[in-house]
Amino acid sequence: MSQRLVAADASTLPPEFDLRLRELLRSDVEFIQLIEDDLITAGGKRIRPRLALLASEVLGGVPHALELALAVELLHSATLLHDDLVDDAETRRGREAAFRKYGNAVSVLSGDYLLSRVLFLLAETGRVELVHLFAEAARLLAEGEVLQFQAAAYREYSEAQYYRIIESKTAALMRAATEGAALLGDAPRTLRKALAAYGRAYGLAFQMRDDYLDLMGEEARLGKPVGGDVQEGKVTLIALWLLEAHPDEVEPILLRRGREPGDVERLRRLAEVSGVAARVVAAIEERVEEARRALAALPEGPARAALEGLALAELERLQ
């Protein structure tokens, strides 16, 4: 039986989503329940489940759309619990990171608990092919995160490496969200390819925008200090192009991870005056247009318009 579970607009999820999420995360182990309650109440943008439900809606509704949306959100949330510990993050979505409140072991094992719920949801769909799709997405997520640390450790900085990292750690799961809907709906090959292409391109634009704003955004809007990627040794596209344009000035800043006063502000000024910031914005625009072109193969209607709106919103966030 097909499911039509899209809310009134693309910025919200239907009430069934939160109800089922609470049911899935219920545990009589107090520390697990506290962490999962934090995840639910913190909310976040929940882009990935929205992608899954909109992809389902554009196909007229597909079986197990809700399970797909929940699975992508829980897989994403599990990686956040693990990533925060690895990155030694202070906060997550404006709140103290779970491992700081409950300890490393509880945070990691709670992430594993979330993964167990993902497996449960995938089993409920009865589609082995969907399990394969998620297994591949999970593999890429892990590889992308490890590759990011490897690149920083070995100073293996290149544009090709950057795109491989963000395709693995971000775009892969967004593609699974949209392509998964096509799989569940047994959509024709052309529509499945279109949804997969959209999810990939949108995921790239999403991460590129996030990386750009990490350096060029405003702290008040970001809710965190700018320059975090530089201080963590992550070389993003804007840093790569700055290094290419001003190697003598930028390389020492990157090597010391922007730890001296004025380092991050110097990178921001260089990005503006050299035109590197504008080049990165243009590269993000290209990915957004790629996502919009992929939508052309899909049936017109509110769901397709909402998917296009999500892509265009990545450009609006650059303003």
GROMACS .gro file of N, CA and C in nm, residues 69-220:
model
  456
   69ALA      N    1   1.193   0.731   0.557
   69ALA     CA    2   1.225   0.862   0.615
   69ALA      C    3   1.287   0.847   0.753
   70LEU      N    4   1.232   0.757   0.834
   70LEU     CA    5   1.286   0.734   0.968
   70LEU      C    6   1.425   0.671   0.962
   71ALA      N    7   1.446   0.580   0.870
   71ALA     CA    8   1.576   0.513   0.859
   71ALA      C    9   1.687   0.611   0.822
   72VAL      N   10   1.660   0.701   0.728
   72VAL     CA   11   1.766   0.795   0.691
   72VAL      C   12   1.795   0.892   0.804
   73GLU      N   13   1.692   0.933   0.879
   73GLU     CA   14   1.714   1.023   0.991
   73GLU      C   15   1.792   0.956   1.103
   74LEU      N   16   1.759   0.831   1.132
   74LEU     CA   17   1.828   0.761   1.240
   74LEU      C   18   1.972   0.726   1.203
   75LEU      N   19   1.997   0.692   1.078
   75LEU     CA   20   2.135   0.667   1.035
   75LEU      C   21   2.216   0.795   1.046
   76HIS      N   22   2.157   0.906   1.003
   76HIS     CA   23   2.225   1.035   1.015
   76HIS      C   24   2.252   1.069   1.162
   77SER      N   25   2.153   1.050   1.248
   77SER     CA   26   2.168   1.082   1.391
   77SER      C   27   2.275   0.995   1.456
   78ALA      N   28   2.283   0.869   1.417
   78ALA     CA   29   2.386   0.781   1.471
   78ALA      C   30   2.525   0.832   1.436
   79THR      N   31   2.542   0.877   1.313
   79THR     CA   32   2.674   0.928   1.273
   79THR      C   33   2.707   1.057   1.348
   80LEU      N   34   2.606   1.138   1.381
   80LEU     CA   35   2.631   1.261   1.455
   80LEU      C   36   2.683   1.230   1.596
   81LEU      N   37   2.625   1.130   1.661
   81LEU     CA   38   2.673   1.093   1.794
   81LEU      C   39   2.819   1.050   1.790
   82HIS      N   40   2.854   0.974   1.689
   82HIS     CA   41   2.992   0.928   1.676
   82HIS      C   42   3.084   1.042   1.633
   83ASP      N   43   3.039   1.124   1.538
   83ASP     CA   44   3.123   1.232   1.485
   83ASP      C   45   3.154   1.337   1.591
   84ASP      N   46   3.055   1.369   1.675
   84ASP     CA   47   3.078   1.469   1.779
   84ASP      C   48   3.191   1.427   1.872
   85LEU      N   49   3.194   1.300   1.904
   85LEU     CA   50   3.301   1.250   1.990
   85LEU      C   51   3.436   1.259   1.920
   86VAL      N   52   3.439   1.215   1.795
   86VAL     CA   53   3.564   1.218   1.718
   86VAL      C   54   3.613   1.361   1.701
   87ASP      N   55   3.520   1.454   1.675
   87ASP     CA   56   3.558   1.595   1.653
   87ASP      C   57   3.578   1.672   1.782
   88ASP      N   58   3.551   1.607   1.897
   88ASP     CA   59   3.559   1.673   2.027
   88ASP      C   60   3.469   1.798   2.030
   89ALA      N   61   3.349   1.782   1.975
   89ALA     CA   62   3.256   1.896   1.962
   89ALA      C   63   3.202   1.938   2.098
   90GLU      N   64   3.179   2.067   2.112
   90GLU     CA   65   3.121   2.120   2.236
   90GLU      C   66   2.969   2.104   2.235
   91THR      N   67   2.909   2.134   2.121
   91THR     CA   68   2.763   2.135   2.113
   91THR      C   69   2.714   2.062   1.988
   92ARG      N   70   2.585   2.031   1.989
   92ARG     CA   71   2.516   1.976   1.872
   92ARG      C   72   2.376   2.036   1.873
   93ARG      N   73   2.344   2.109   1.765
   93ARG     CA   74   2.214   2.175   1.752
   93ARG      C   75   2.183   2.264   1.872
   94GLY      N   76   2.289   2.338   1.914
   94GLY     CA   77   2.272   2.435   2.020
   94GLY      C   78   2.271   2.377   2.161
   95ARG      N   79   2.294   2.247   2.174
   95ARG     CA   80   2.295   2.183   2.305
   95ARG      C   81   2.429   2.114   2.328
   96GLU      N   82   2.458   2.088   2.456
   96GLU     CA   83   2.581   2.020   2.489
   96GLU      C   84   2.585   1.884   2.420
   97ALA      N   85   2.698   1.852   2.357
   97ALA     CA   86   2.712   1.724   2.287
   97ALA      C   87   2.690   1.608   2.383
   98ALA      N   88   2.631   1.500   2.331
   98ALA     CA   89   2.591   1.387   2.416
   98ALA      C   90   2.708   1.327   2.492
   99PHE      N   91   2.824   1.313   2.428
   99PHE     CA   92   2.935   1.247   2.496
   99PHE      C   93   2.987   1.331   2.612
  100ARG      N   94   2.967   1.463   2.606
  100ARG     CA   95   3.010   1.548   2.717
  100ARG      C   96   2.915   1.535   2.836
  101LYS      N   97   2.790   1.506   2.810
  101LYS     CA   98   2.692   1.491   2.917
  101LYS      C   99   2.694   1.351   2.978
  102TYR      N  100   2.711   1.249   2.892
  102TYR     CA  101   2.693   1.112   2.939
  102TYR      C  102   2.819   1.025   2.929
  103GLY      N  103   2.924   1.079   2.867
  103GLY     CA  104   3.047   1.002   2.854
  103GLY      C  105   3.062   0.938   2.718
  104ASN      N  106   3.185   0.906   2.682
  104ASN     CA  107   3.215   0.852   2.550
  104ASN      C  108   3.145   0.719   2.523
  105ALA      N  109   3.154   0.628   2.618
  105ALA     CA  110   3.099   0.493   2.596
  105ALA      C  111   2.949   0.498   2.574
  106VAL      N  112   2.877   0.573   2.657
  106VAL     CA  113   2.732   0.581   2.643
  106VAL      C  114   2.694   0.643   2.509
  107SER      N  115   2.768   0.747   2.468
  107SER     CA  116   2.736   0.814   2.342
  107SER      C  117   2.757   0.721   2.222
  108VAL      N  118   2.870   0.650   2.221
  108VAL     CA  119   2.898   0.558   2.110
  108VAL      C  120   2.796   0.445   2.107
  109LEU      N  121   2.768   0.387   2.222
  109LEU     CA  122   2.675   0.274   2.227
  109LEU      C  123   2.532   0.318   2.196
  110SER      N  124   2.497   0.441   2.229
  110SER     CA  125   2.365   0.493   2.192
  110SER      C  126   2.357   0.511   2.041
  111GLY      N  127   2.469   0.549   1.980
  111GLY     CA  128   2.472   0.554   1.834
  111GLY      C  129   2.451   0.416   1.774
  112ASP      N  130   2.511   0.316   1.835
  112ASP     CA  131   2.491   0.178   1.790
  112ASP      C  132   2.344   0.137   1.807
  113TYR      N  133   2.283   0.182   1.915
  113TYR     CA  134   2.140   0.153   1.937
  113TYR      C  135   2.056   0.211   1.823
  114LEU      N  136   2.090   0.332   1.781
  114LEU     CA  137   2.018   0.392   1.667
  114LEU      C  138   2.036   0.308   1.542
  115LEU      N  139   2.157   0.257   1.521
  115LEU     CA  140   2.181   0.173   1.404
  115LEU      C  141   2.096   0.046   1.409
  116SER      N  142   2.074  -0.007   1.529
  116SER     CA  143   1.989  -0.125   1.541
  116SER      C  144   1.846  -0.094   1.498
  117ARG      N  145   1.800   0.029   1.525
  117ARG     CA  146   1.666   0.068   1.485
  117ARG      C  147   1.658   0.088   1.333
  118VAL      N  148   1.767   0.133   1.273
  118VAL     CA  149   1.772   0.143   1.127
  118VAL      C  150   1.754   0.004   1.066
  119LEU      N  151   1.826  -0.093   1.118
  119LEU     CA  152   1.814  -0.230   1.066
  119LEU      C  153   1.671  -0.282   1.081
  120PHE      N  154   1.609  -0.251   1.195
  120PHE     CA  155   1.470  -0.292   1.218
  120PHE      C  156   1.378  -0.232   1.113
  121LEU      N  157   1.394  -0.104   1.084
  121LEU     CA  158   1.309  -0.037   0.985
  121LEU      C  159   1.329  -0.095   0.846
  122LEU      N  160   1.454  -0.121   0.810
  122LEU     CA  161   1.481  -0.177   0.678
  122LEU      C  162   1.419  -0.316   0.666
  123ALA      N  163   1.426  -0.393   0.774
  123ALA     CA  164   1.364  -0.526   0.772
  123ALA      C  165   1.213  -0.515   0.753
  124GLU      N  166   1.152  -0.412   0.813
  124GLU     CA  167   1.007  -0.395   0.801
  124GLU      C  168   0.963  -0.374   0.656
  125THR      N  169   1.049  -0.315   0.574
  125THR     CA  170   1.011  -0.292   0.434
  125THR      C  171   1.010  -0.420   0.354
  126GLY      N  172   1.087  -0.520   0.397
  126GLY     CA  173   1.094  -0.647   0.324
  126GLY      C  174   1.168  -0.637   0.192
  127ARG      N  175   1.242  -0.528   0.172
  127ARG     CA  176   1.312  -0.508   0.044
  127ARG      C  177   1.463  -0.522   0.064
  128VAL      N  178   1.518  -0.635   0.019
  128VAL     CA  179   1.661  -0.660   0.033
  128VAL      C  180   1.742  -0.554  -0.043
  129GLU      N  181   1.689  -0.509  -0.156
  129GLU     CA  182   1.760  -0.410  -0.235
  129GLU      C  183   1.777  -0.279  -0.157
  130LEU      N  184   1.679  -0.246  -0.074
  130LEU     CA  185   1.691  -0.125   0.009
  130LEU      C  186   1.800  -0.144   0.115
  131VAL      N  187   1.811  -0.265   0.168
  131VAL     CA  188   1.919  -0.295   0.262
  131VAL      C  189   2.054  -0.274   0.195
  132HIS      N  190   2.067  -0.320   0.071
  132HIS     CA  191   2.191  -0.301  -0.004
  132HIS      C  192   2.220  -0.153  -0.023
  133LEU      N  193   2.117  -0.075  -0.056
  133LEU     CA  194   2.134   0.068  -0.079
  133LEU      C  195   2.185   0.137   0.048
  134PHE      N  196   2.127   0.101   0.163
  134PHE     CA  197   2.168   0.162   0.289
  134PHE      C  198   2.306   0.113   0.332
  135ALA      N  199   2.335  -0.013   0.306
  135ALA     CA  200   2.467  -0.065   0.341
  135ALA      C  201   2.576   0.011   0.265
  136GLU      N  202   2.550   0.040   0.139
  136GLU     CA  203   2.646   0.115   0.058
  136GLU      C  204   2.658   0.259   0.109
  137ALA      N  205   2.546   0.320   0.143
  137ALA     CA  206   2.549   0.456   0.197
  137ALA      C  207   2.627   0.460   0.328
  138ALA      N  208   2.605   0.361   0.416
  138ALA     CA  209   2.676   0.356   0.543
  138ALA      C  210   2.825   0.337   0.523
  139ARG      N  211   2.860   0.252   0.427
  139ARG     CA  212   3.003   0.232   0.396
  139ARG      C  213   3.067   0.363   0.353
  140LEU      N  214   3.001   0.434   0.263
  140LEU     CA  215   3.055   0.560   0.213
  140LEU      C  216   3.064   0.665   0.323
  141LEU      N  217   2.963   0.670   0.411
  141LEU     CA  218   2.967   0.763   0.523
  141LEU      C  219   3.093   0.742   0.607
  142ALA      N  220   3.119   0.617   0.642
  142ALA     CA  221   3.234   0.586   0.726
  142ALA      C  222   3.364   0.618   0.652
  143GLU      N  223   3.372   0.578   0.525
  143GLU     CA  224   3.493   0.605   0.447
  143GLU      C  225   3.518   0.755   0.433
  144GLY      N  226   3.411   0.831   0.410
  144GLY     CA  227   3.427   0.975   0.393
  144GLY      C  228   3.481   1.042   0.517
  145GLU      N  229   3.430   1.002   0.634
  145GLU     CA  230   3.478   1.062   0.759
  145GLU      C  231   3.624   1.025   0.785
  146VAL      N  232   3.658   0.898   0.764
  146VAL     CA  233   3.797   0.856   0.786
  146VAL      C  234   3.890   0.923   0.685
  147LEU      N  235   3.846   0.932   0.560
  147LEU     CA  236   3.927   0.995   0.457
  147LEU      C  237   3.954   1.141   0.490
  148GLN      N  238   3.856   1.209   0.551
  148GLN     CA  239   3.875   1.348   0.589
  148GLN      C  240   3.988   1.362   0.692
  149PHE      N  241   3.991   1.270   0.788
  149PHE     CA  242   4.099   1.272   0.887
  149PHE      C  243   4.232   1.232   0.823
  150GLN      N  244   4.228   1.135   0.732
  150GLN     CA  245   4.351   1.092   0.665
  150GLN      C  246   4.410   1.206   0.583
  151ALA      N  247   4.325   1.278   0.512
  151ALA     CA  248   4.372   1.390   0.430
  151ALA      C  249   4.440   1.495   0.517
  152ALA      N  250   4.382   1.522   0.635
  152ALA     CA  251   4.443   1.620   0.725
  152ALA      C  252   4.575   1.569   0.781
  153ALA      N  253   4.581   1.439   0.817
  153ALA     CA  254   4.703   1.382   0.875
  153ALA      C  255   4.818   1.379   0.775
  154TYR      N  256   4.788   1.343   0.649
  154TYR     CA  257   4.891   1.332   0.546
  154TYR      C  258   4.906   1.458   0.462
  155ARG      N  259   4.819   1.556   0.489
  155ARG     CA  260   4.816   1.681   0.409
  155ARG      C  261   4.796   1.651   0.261
  156GLU      N  262   4.702   1.560   0.237
  156GLU     CA  263   4.668   1.521   0.099
  156GLU      C  264   4.553   1.610   0.052
  157TYR      N  265   4.586   1.732   0.018
  157TYR     CA  266   4.483   1.827  -0.016
  157TYR      C  267   4.469   1.840  -0.168
  158SER      N  268   4.350   1.811  -0.217
  158SER     CA  269   4.322   1.827  -0.359
  158SER      C  270   4.173   1.845  -0.378
  159GLU      N  271   4.136   1.904  -0.491
  159GLU     CA  272   3.994   1.923  -0.520
  159GLU      C  273   3.924   1.789  -0.535
  160ALA      N  274   3.990   1.694  -0.602
  160ALA     CA  275   3.931   1.562  -0.621
  160ALA      C  276   3.906   1.494  -0.486
  161GLN      N  277   4.002   1.510  -0.394
  161GLN     CA  278   3.986   1.452  -0.261
  161GLN      C  279   3.869   1.517  -0.187
  162TYR      N  280   3.857   1.648  -0.199
  162TYR     CA  281   3.747   1.720  -0.132
  162TYR      C  282   3.612   1.668  -0.180
  163TYR      N  283   3.596   1.658  -0.312
  163TYR     CA  284   3.467   1.613  -0.365
  163TYR      C  285   3.438   1.468  -0.327
  164ARG      N  286   3.541   1.385  -0.321
  164ARG     CA  287   3.519   1.247  -0.280
  164ARG      C  288   3.469   1.243  -0.135
  165ILE      N  289   3.528   1.327  -0.049
  165ILE     CA  290   3.489   1.329   0.092
  165ILE      C  291   3.343   1.372   0.107
  166ILE      N  292   3.305   1.482   0.043
  166ILE     CA  293   3.168   1.531   0.066
  166ILE      C  294   3.064   1.443  -0.005
  167GLU      N  295   3.104   1.380  -0.116
  167GLU     CA  296   3.010   1.287  -0.180
  167GLU      C  297   2.985   1.167  -0.088
  168SER      N  298   3.089   1.123  -0.019
  168SER     CA  299   3.076   1.008   0.068
  168SER      C  300   3.002   1.042   0.197
  169LYS      N  301   3.045   1.150   0.263
  169LYS     CA  302   2.993   1.173   0.398
  169LYS      C  303   2.859   1.246   0.401
  170THR      N  304   2.820   1.308   0.289
  170THR     CA  305   2.693   1.381   0.289
  170THR      C  306   2.600   1.339   0.175
  171ALA      N  307   2.650   1.345   0.052
  171ALA     CA  308   2.563   1.321  -0.063
  171ALA      C  309   2.513   1.177  -0.069
  172ALA      N  310   2.592   1.081  -0.021
  172ALA     CA  311   2.552   0.940  -0.031
  172ALA      C  312   2.421   0.912   0.042
  173LEU      N  313   2.405   0.968   0.161
  173LEU     CA  314   2.283   0.941   0.237
  173LEU      C  315   2.164   1.017   0.179
  174MET      N  316   2.188   1.137   0.128
  174MET     CA  317   2.078   1.210   0.064
  174MET      C  318   2.033   1.140  -0.063
  175ARG      N  319   2.127   1.083  -0.134
  175ARG     CA  320   2.090   1.004  -0.252
  175ARG      C  321   2.010   0.881  -0.210
  176ALA      N  322   2.050   0.816  -0.100
  176ALA     CA  323   1.976   0.699  -0.053
  176ALA      C  324   1.832   0.736  -0.017
  177ALA      N  325   1.813   0.858   0.036
  177ALA     CA  326   1.679   0.903   0.073
  177ALA      C  327   1.589   0.915  -0.048
  178THR      N  328   1.641   0.973  -0.156
  178THR     CA  329   1.557   0.995  -0.275
  178THR      C  330   1.550   0.870  -0.363
  179GLU      N  331   1.664   0.804  -0.383
  179GLU     CA  332   1.662   0.683  -0.465
  179GLU      C  333   1.586   0.571  -0.395
  180GLY      N  334   1.592   0.571  -0.261
  180GLY     CA  335   1.519   0.469  -0.186
  180GLY      C  336   1.370   0.474  -0.211
  181ALA      N  337   1.316   0.595  -0.226
  181ALA     CA  338   1.173   0.609  -0.256
  181ALA      C  339   1.141   0.547  -0.392
  182ALA      N  340   1.228   0.572  -0.490
  182ALA     CA  341   1.206   0.514  -0.622
  182ALA      C  342   1.213   0.362  -0.618
  183LEU      N  343   1.304   0.310  -0.539
  183LEU     CA  344   1.318   0.165  -0.524
  183LEU      C  345   1.190   0.106  -0.463
  184LEU      N  346   1.143   0.167  -0.355
  184LEU     CA  347   1.023   0.116  -0.287
  184LEU      C  348   0.899   0.125  -0.376
  185GLY      N  349   0.897   0.225  -0.464
  185GLY     CA  350   0.783   0.241  -0.552
  185GLY      C  351   0.796   0.169  -0.685
  186ASP      N  352   0.906   0.092  -0.701
  186ASP     CA  353   0.932   0.023  -0.828
  186ASP      C  354   0.918   0.120  -0.946
  187ALA      N  355   0.975   0.239  -0.930
  187ALA     CA  356   0.966   0.343  -1.033
  187ALA      C  357   1.044   0.303  -1.157
  188PRO      N  358   1.005   0.351  -1.274
  188PRO     CA  359   1.082   0.325  -1.396
  188PRO      C  360   1.227   0.372  -1.380
  189ARG      N  361   1.314   0.311  -1.455
  189ARG     CA  362   1.457   0.341  -1.445
  189ARG      C  363   1.486   0.489  -1.461
  190THR      N  364   1.418   0.556  -1.552
  190THR     CA  365   1.445   0.698  -1.576
  190THR      C  366   1.414   0.782  -1.452
  191LEU      N  367   1.305   0.749  -1.382
  191LEU     CA  368   1.270   0.825  -1.263
  191LEU      C  369   1.364   0.793  -1.147
  192ARG      N  370   1.404   0.666  -1.137
  192ARG     CA  371   1.499   0.631  -1.031
  192ARG      C  372   1.632   0.703  -1.052
  193LYS      N  373   1.679   0.707  -1.177
  193LYS     CA  374   1.805   0.778  -1.206
  193LYS      C  375   1.791   0.926  -1.176
  194ALA      N  376   1.675   0.984  -1.208
  194ALA     CA  377   1.654   1.127  -1.184
  194ALA      C  378   1.656   1.157  -1.035
  195LEU      N  379   1.589   1.074  -0.956
  195LEU     CA  380   1.586   1.099  -0.812
  195LEU      C  381   1.724   1.075  -0.749
  196ALA      N  382   1.796   0.976  -0.798
  196ALA     CA  383   1.931   0.953  -0.747
  196ALA      C  384   2.022   1.071  -0.781
  197ALA      N  385   2.010   1.122  -0.904
  197ALA     CA  386   2.092   1.235  -0.947
  197ALA      C  387   2.058   1.360  -0.866
  198TYR      N  388   1.930   1.379  -0.841
  198TYR     CA  389   1.890   1.495  -0.761
  198TYR      C  390   1.947   1.485  -0.619
  199GLY      N  391   1.931   1.370  -0.555
  199GLY     CA  392   1.980   1.353  -0.419
  199GLY      C  393   2.130   1.376  -0.409
  200ARG      N  394   2.204   1.325  -0.507
  200ARG     CA  395   2.350   1.343  -0.507
  200ARG      C  396   2.386   1.490  -0.524
  201ALA      N  397   2.330   1.556  -0.626
  201ALA     CA  398   2.364   1.696  -0.653
  201ALA      C  399   2.322   1.787  -0.538
  202TYR      N  400   2.203   1.761  -0.484
  202TYR     CA  401   2.157   1.841  -0.371
  202TYR      C  402   2.250   1.821  -0.251
  203GLY      N  403   2.289   1.697  -0.225
  203GLY     CA  404   2.378   1.669  -0.114
  203GLY      C  405   2.512   1.741  -0.128
  204LEU      N  406   2.566   1.744  -0.249
  204LEU     CA  407   2.691   1.817  -0.271
  204LEU      C  408   2.673   1.966  -0.246
  205ALA      N  409   2.565   2.023  -0.299
  205ALA     CA  410   2.539   2.166  -0.279
  205ALA      C  411   2.522   2.197  -0.131
  206PHE      N  412   2.451   2.110  -0.060
  206PHE     CA  413   2.426   2.128   0.083
  206PHE      C  414   2.557   2.134   0.161
  207GLN      N  415   2.648   2.038   0.136
  207GLN     CA  416   2.774   2.035   0.209
  207GLN      C  417   2.867   2.147   0.167
  208MET      N  418   2.869   2.181   0.038
  208MET     CA  419   2.953   2.291  -0.008
  208MET      C  420   2.909   2.423   0.053
  209ARG      N  421   2.778   2.441   0.064
  209ARG     CA  422   2.726   2.563   0.128
  209ARG      C  423   2.765   2.567   0.275
  210ASP      N  424   2.753   2.452   0.342
  210ASP     CA  425   2.788   2.446   0.484
  210ASP      C  426   2.937   2.478   0.504
  211ASP      N  427   3.021   2.423   0.419
  211ASP     CA  428   3.166   2.448   0.428
  211ASP      C  429   3.199   2.594   0.400
  212TYR      N  430   3.131   2.651   0.303
  212TYR     CA  431   3.154   2.793   0.269
  212TYR      C  432   3.119   2.882   0.388
  213LEU      N  433   3.003   2.860   0.446
  213LEU     CA  434   2.958   2.944   0.556
  213LEU      C  435   3.041   2.923   0.682
  214ASP      N  436   3.104   2.807   0.696
  214ASP     CA  437   3.189   2.785   0.812
  214ASP      C  438   3.300   2.889   0.819
  215LEU      N  439   3.345   2.936   0.702
  215LEU     CA  440   3.448   3.040   0.699
  215LEU      C  441   3.388   3.178   0.674
  216MET      N  442   3.292   3.186   0.583
  216MET     CA  443   3.244   3.316   0.538
  216MET      C  444   3.114   3.362   0.605
  217GLY      N  445   3.053   3.276   0.685
  217GLY     CA  446   2.928   3.312   0.750
  217GLY      C  447   2.947   3.403   0.869
  218GLU      N  448   2.835   3.435   0.935
  218GLU     CA  449   2.837   3.519   1.055
  218GLU      C  450   2.805   3.433   1.177
  219GLU      N  451   2.883   3.453   1.281
  219GLU     CA  452   2.869   3.370   1.401
  219GLU      C  453   2.727   3.374   1.457
  220ALA      N  454   2.665   3.491   1.454
  220ALA     CA  455   2.530   3.504   1.511
  220ALA      C  456   2.431   3.416   1.437
   0.00000   0.00000   0.00000
